[in-house]
PDB file of C-alpha atoms in Angstrom:
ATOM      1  CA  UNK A 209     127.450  92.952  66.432  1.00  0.00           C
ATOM      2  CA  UNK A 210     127.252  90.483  63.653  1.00  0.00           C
ATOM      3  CA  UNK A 211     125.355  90.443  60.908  1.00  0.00           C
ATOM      4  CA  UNK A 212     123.877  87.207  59.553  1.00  0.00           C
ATOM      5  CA  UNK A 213     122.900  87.084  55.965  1.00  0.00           C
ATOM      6  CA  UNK A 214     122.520  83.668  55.424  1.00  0.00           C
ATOM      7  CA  UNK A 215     118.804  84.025  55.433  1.00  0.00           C
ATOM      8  CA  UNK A 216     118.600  87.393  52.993  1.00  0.00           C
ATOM      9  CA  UNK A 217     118.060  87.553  49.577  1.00  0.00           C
ATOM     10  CA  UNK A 218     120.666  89.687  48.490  1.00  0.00           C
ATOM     11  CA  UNK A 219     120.663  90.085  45.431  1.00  0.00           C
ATOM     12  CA  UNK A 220     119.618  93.514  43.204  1.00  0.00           C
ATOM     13  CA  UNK A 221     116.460  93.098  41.175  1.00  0.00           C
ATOM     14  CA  UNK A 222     116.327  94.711  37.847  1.00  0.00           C
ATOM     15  CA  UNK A 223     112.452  96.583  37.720  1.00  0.00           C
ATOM     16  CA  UNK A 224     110.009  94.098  37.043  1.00  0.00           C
ATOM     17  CA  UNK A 225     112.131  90.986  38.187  1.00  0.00           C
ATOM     18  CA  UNK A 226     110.792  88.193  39.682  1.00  0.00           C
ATOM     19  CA  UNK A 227     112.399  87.405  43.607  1.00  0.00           C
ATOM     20  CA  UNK A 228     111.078  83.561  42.893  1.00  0.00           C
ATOM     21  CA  UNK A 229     114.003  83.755  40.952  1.00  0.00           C
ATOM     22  CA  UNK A 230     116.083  83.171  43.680  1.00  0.00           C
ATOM     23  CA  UNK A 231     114.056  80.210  44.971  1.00  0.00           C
ATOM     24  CA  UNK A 232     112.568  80.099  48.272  1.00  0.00           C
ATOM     25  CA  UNK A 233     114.257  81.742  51.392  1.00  0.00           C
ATOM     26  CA  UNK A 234     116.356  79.748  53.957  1.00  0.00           C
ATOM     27  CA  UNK A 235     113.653  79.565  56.751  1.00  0.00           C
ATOM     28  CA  UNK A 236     115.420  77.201  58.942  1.00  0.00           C
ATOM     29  CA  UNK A 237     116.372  79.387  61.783  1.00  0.00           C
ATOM     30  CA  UNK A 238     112.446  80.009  62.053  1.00  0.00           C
ATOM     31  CA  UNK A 239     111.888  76.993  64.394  1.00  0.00           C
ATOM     32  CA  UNK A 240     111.671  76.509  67.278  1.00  0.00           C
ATOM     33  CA  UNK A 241     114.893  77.924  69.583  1.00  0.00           C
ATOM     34  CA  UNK A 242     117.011  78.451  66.659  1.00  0.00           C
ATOM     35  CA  UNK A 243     115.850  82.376  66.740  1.00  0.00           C
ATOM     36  CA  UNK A 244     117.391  82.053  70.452  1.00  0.00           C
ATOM     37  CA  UNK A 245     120.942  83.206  69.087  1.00  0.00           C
ATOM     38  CA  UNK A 246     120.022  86.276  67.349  1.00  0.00           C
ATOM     39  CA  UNK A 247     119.187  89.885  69.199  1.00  0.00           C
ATOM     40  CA  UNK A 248     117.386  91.045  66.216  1.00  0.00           C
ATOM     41  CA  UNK A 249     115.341  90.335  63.254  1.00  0.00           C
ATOM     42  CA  UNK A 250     115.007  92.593  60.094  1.00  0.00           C
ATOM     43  CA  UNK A 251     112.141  92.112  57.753  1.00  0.00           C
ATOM     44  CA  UNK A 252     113.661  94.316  54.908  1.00  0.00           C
ATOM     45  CA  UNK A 253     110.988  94.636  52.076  1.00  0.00           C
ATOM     46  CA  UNK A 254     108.988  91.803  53.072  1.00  0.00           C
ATOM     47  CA  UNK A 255     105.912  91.265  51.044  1.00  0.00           C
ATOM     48  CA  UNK A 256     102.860  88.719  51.381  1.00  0.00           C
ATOM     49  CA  UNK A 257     103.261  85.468  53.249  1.00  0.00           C
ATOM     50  CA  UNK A 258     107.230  85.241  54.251  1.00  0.00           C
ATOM     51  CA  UNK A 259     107.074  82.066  56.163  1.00  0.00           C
ATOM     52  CA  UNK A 260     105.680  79.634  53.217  1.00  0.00           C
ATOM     53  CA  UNK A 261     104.958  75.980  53.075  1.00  0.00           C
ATOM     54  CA  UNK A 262     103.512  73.354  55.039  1.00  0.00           C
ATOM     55  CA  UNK A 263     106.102  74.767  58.080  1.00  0.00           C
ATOM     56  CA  UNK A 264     104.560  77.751  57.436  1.00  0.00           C
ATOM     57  CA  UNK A 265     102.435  77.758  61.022  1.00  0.00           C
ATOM     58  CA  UNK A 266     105.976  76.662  62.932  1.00  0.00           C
ATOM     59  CA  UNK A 267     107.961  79.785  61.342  1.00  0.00           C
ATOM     60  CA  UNK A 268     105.259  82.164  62.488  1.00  0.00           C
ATOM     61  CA  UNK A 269     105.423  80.892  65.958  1.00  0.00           C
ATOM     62  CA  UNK A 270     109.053  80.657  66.346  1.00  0.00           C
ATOM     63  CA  UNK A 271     108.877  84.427  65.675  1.00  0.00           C
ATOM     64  CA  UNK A 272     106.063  85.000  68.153  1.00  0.00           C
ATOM     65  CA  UNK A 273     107.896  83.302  70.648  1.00  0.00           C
ATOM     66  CA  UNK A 274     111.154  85.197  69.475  1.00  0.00           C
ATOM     67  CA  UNK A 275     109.621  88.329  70.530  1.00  0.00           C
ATOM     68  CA  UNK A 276     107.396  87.427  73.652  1.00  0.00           C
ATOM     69  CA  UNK A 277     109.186  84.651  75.261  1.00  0.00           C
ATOM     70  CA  UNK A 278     112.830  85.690  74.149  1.00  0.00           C
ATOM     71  CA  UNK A 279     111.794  89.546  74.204  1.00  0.00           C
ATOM     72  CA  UNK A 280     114.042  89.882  71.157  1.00  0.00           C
ATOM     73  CA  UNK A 281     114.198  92.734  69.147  1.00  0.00           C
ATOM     74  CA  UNK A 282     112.159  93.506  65.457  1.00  0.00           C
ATOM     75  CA  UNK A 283     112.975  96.163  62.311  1.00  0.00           C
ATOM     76  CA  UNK A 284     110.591  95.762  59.885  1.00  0.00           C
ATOM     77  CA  UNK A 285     111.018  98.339  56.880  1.00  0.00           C
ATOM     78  CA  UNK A 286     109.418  99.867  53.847  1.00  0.00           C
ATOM     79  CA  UNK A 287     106.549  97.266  52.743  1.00  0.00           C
ATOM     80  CA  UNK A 288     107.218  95.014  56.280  1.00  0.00           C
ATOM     81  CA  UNK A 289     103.652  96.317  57.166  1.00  0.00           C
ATOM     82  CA  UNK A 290     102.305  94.685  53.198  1.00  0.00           C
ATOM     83  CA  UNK A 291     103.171  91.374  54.762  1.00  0.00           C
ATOM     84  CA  UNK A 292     100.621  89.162  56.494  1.00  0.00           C
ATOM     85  CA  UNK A 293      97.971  91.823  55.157  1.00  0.00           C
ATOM     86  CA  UNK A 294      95.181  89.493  55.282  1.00  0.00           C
ATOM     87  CA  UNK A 295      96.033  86.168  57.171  1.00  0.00           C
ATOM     88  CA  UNK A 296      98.419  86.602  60.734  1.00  0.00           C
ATOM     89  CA  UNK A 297      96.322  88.777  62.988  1.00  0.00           C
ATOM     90  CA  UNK A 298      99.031  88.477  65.651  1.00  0.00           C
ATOM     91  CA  UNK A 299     101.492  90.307  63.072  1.00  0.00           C
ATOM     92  CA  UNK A 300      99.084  92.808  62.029  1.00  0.00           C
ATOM     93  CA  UNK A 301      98.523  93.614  65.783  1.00  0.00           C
ATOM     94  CA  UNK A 302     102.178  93.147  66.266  1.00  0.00           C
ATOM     95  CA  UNK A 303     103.622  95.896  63.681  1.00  0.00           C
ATOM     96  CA  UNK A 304     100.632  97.880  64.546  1.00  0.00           C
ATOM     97  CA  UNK A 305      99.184  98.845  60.664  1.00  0.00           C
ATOM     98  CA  UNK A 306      99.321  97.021  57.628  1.00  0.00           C
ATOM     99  CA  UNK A 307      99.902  98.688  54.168  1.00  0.00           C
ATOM    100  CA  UNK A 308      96.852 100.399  52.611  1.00  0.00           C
ATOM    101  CA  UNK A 309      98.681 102.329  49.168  1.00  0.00           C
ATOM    102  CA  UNK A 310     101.067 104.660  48.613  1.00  0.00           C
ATOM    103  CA  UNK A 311     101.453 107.843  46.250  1.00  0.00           C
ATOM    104  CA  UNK A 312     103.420 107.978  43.460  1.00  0.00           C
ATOM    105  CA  UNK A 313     106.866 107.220  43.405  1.00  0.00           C
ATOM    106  CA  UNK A 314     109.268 110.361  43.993  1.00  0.00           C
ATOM    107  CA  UNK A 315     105.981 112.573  45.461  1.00  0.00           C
ATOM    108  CA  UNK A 316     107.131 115.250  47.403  1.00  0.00           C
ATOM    109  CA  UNK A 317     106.471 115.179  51.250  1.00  0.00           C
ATOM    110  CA  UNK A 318     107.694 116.071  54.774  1.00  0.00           C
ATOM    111  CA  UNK A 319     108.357 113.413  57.648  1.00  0.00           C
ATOM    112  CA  UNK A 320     108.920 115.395  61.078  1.00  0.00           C
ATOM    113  CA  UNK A 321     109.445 114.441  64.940  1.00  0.00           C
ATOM    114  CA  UNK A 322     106.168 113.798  67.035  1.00  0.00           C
ATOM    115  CA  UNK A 323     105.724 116.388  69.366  1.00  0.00           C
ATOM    116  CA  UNK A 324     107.812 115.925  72.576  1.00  0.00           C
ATOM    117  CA  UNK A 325     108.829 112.803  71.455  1.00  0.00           C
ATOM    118  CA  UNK A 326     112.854 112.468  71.602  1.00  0.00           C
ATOM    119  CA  UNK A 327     113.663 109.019  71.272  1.00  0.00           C
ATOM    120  CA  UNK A 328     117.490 107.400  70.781  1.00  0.00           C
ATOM    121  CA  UNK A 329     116.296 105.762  67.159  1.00  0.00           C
ATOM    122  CA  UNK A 330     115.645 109.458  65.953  1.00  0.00           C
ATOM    123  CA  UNK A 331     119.243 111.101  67.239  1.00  0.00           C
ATOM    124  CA  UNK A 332     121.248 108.914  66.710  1.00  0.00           C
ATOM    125  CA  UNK A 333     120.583 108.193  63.419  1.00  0.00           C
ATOM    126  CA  UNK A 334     120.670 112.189  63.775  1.00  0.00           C
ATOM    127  CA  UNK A 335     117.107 112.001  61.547  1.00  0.00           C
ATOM    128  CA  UNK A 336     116.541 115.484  60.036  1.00  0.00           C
ATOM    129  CA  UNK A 337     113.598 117.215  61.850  1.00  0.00           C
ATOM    130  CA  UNK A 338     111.339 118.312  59.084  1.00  0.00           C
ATOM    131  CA  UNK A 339     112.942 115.813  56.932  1.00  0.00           C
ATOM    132  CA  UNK A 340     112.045 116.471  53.509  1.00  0.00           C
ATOM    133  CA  UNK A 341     112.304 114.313  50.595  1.00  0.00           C
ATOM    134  CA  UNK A 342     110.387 112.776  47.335  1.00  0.00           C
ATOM    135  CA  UNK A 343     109.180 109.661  48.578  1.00  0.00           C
ATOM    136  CA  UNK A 344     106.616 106.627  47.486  1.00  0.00           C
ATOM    137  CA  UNK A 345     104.905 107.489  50.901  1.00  0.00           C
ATOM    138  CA  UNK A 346     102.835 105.300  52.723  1.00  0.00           C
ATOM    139  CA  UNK A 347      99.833 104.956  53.727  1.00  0.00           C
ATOM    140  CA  UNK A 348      98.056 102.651  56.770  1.00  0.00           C
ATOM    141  CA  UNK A 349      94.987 100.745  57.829  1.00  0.00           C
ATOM    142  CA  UNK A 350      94.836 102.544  61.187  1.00  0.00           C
ATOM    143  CA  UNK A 351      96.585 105.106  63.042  1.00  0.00           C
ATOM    144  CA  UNK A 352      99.060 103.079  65.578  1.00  0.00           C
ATOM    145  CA  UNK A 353      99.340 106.716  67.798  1.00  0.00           C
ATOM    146  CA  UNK A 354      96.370 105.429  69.582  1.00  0.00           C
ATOM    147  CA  UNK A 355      97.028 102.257  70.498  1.00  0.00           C
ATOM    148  CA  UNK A 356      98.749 101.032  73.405  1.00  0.00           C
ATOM    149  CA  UNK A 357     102.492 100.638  73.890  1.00  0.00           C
ATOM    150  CA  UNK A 358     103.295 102.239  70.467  1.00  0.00           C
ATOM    151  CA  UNK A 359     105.131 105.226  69.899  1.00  0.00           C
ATOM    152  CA  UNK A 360     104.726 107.640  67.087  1.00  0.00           C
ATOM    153  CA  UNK A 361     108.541 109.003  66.370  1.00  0.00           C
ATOM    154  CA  UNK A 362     107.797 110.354  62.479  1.00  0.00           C
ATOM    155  CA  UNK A 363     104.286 112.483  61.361  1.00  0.00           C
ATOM    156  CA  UNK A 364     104.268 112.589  57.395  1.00  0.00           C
ATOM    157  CA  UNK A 365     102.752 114.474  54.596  1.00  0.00           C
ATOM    158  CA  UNK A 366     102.511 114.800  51.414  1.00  0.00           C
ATOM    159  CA  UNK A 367     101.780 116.512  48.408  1.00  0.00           C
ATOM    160  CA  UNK A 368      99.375 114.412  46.968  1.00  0.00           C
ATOM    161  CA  UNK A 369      97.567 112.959  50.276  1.00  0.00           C
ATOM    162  CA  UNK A 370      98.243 115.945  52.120  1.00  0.00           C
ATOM    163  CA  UNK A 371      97.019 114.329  55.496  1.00  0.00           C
ATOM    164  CA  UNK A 372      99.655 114.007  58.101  1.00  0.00           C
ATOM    165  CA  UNK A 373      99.893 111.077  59.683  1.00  0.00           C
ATOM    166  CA  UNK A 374     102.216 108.273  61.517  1.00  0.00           C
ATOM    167  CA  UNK A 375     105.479 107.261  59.300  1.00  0.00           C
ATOM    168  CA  UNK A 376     107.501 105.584  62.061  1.00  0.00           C
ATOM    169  CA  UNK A 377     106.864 104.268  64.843  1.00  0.00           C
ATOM    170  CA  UNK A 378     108.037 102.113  67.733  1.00  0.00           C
ATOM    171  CA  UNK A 379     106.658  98.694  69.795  1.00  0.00           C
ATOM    172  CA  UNK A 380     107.263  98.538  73.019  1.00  0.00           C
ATOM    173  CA  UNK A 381     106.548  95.022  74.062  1.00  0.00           C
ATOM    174  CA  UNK A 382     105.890  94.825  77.655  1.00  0.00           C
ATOM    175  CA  UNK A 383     108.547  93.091  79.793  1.00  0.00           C
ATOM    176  CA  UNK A 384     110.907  93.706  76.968  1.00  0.00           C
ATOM    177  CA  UNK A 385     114.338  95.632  76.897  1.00  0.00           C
ATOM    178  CA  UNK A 386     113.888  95.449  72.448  1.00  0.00           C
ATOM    179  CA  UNK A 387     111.167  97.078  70.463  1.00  0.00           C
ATOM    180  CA  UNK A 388     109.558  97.110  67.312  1.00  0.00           C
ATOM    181  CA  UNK A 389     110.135  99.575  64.401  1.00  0.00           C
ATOM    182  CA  UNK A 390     108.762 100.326  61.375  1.00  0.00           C
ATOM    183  CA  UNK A 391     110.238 102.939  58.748  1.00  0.00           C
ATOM    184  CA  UNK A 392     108.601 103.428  55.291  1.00  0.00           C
ATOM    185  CA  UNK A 393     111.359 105.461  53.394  1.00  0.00           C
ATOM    186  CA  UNK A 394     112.604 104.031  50.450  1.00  0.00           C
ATOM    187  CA  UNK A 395     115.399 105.811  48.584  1.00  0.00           C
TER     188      UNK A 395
END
């Protein structure tokens, strides 16, 4: 497996820094076939509109197609579901919530596994079940456990929300071998 940077920014942010700092991201692979090479794409701390620009329509259908023509394979973490809040209803339906807040940084909480769900993304990344931890925990538009072809793998809660409800989750697309995943831990 190779790892392909060329389209990250990499760089550590002091608090407070601004990312247009580092001028706008490398989209060019967002186009049409060029997405064809990769097996998956990771939306690491992704905020707002991602694709930007007059190309802006192009990028977001070069990763539609990624996904339903190519059936490639998504990770979207932490604030992945604060981007396209507002304006890319495929997305929204896509990663299955979007943001809606979060507690205070370093509340305490508990993530644990579904109920009969055993799934390879939970052992083999040997994910502590309770898994406890102080957390800027998350909190969503709409519960994804309901909706079809999404599995629930994490149920959190936390002290200062204190209802539990889905952390991670996964997207099966249909007539795909990849799937969607969204984690919200931070630390």
């Amino acid at each position: 497996m190779i790892l392909d940077l060329k389209y990250a920014h990499t760089a550590v942010l002091d608090e407070g820094a601004n990312d247009a700092l580092f001028g706008p991201p490398d989209l060019s692979a967002f186009v049409p076939g060029e997405l064809d090479q990769y097996d998956v794409i990771f939306f690491l701390n992704t905020t707002g509109h991602v694709f930007q620009g007059t190309d802006e329509a192009i990028h977001q259908q070069a990763l539609r197609d990624f996904m339903e023509k190519r059936h490639g394979g998504f990770v979207g973490t932490h604030s992945a579901t604060d981007t396209y809040d507002e304006d890319w209803q495929w997305y929204q339906d896509f990663v299955g919530s979007i943001y809606d807040g979060h507690v205070a940084q370093g509340t305490s909480g508990t993530a644990r596994w579904k109920d009969g769900v055993v799934h390879p993304i939970l052992t083999q990344a040997h994910v502590p079940n309770p898994w406890s931890r102080s957390e800027e925990w998350y909190k969503f538009r709409r519960d994804v456990g309901g909706l079809p072809d999404f599995t629930v793998l994490l149920l959190s809660r936390d002290a200062e929300y204190g209802v539990e409800r889905p952390h991670a989750w996964v997207h099966e697309i249909p007539g795909a071998a990849a799937c969607s995943m969204r984690l919200s831990a931070t630390s």
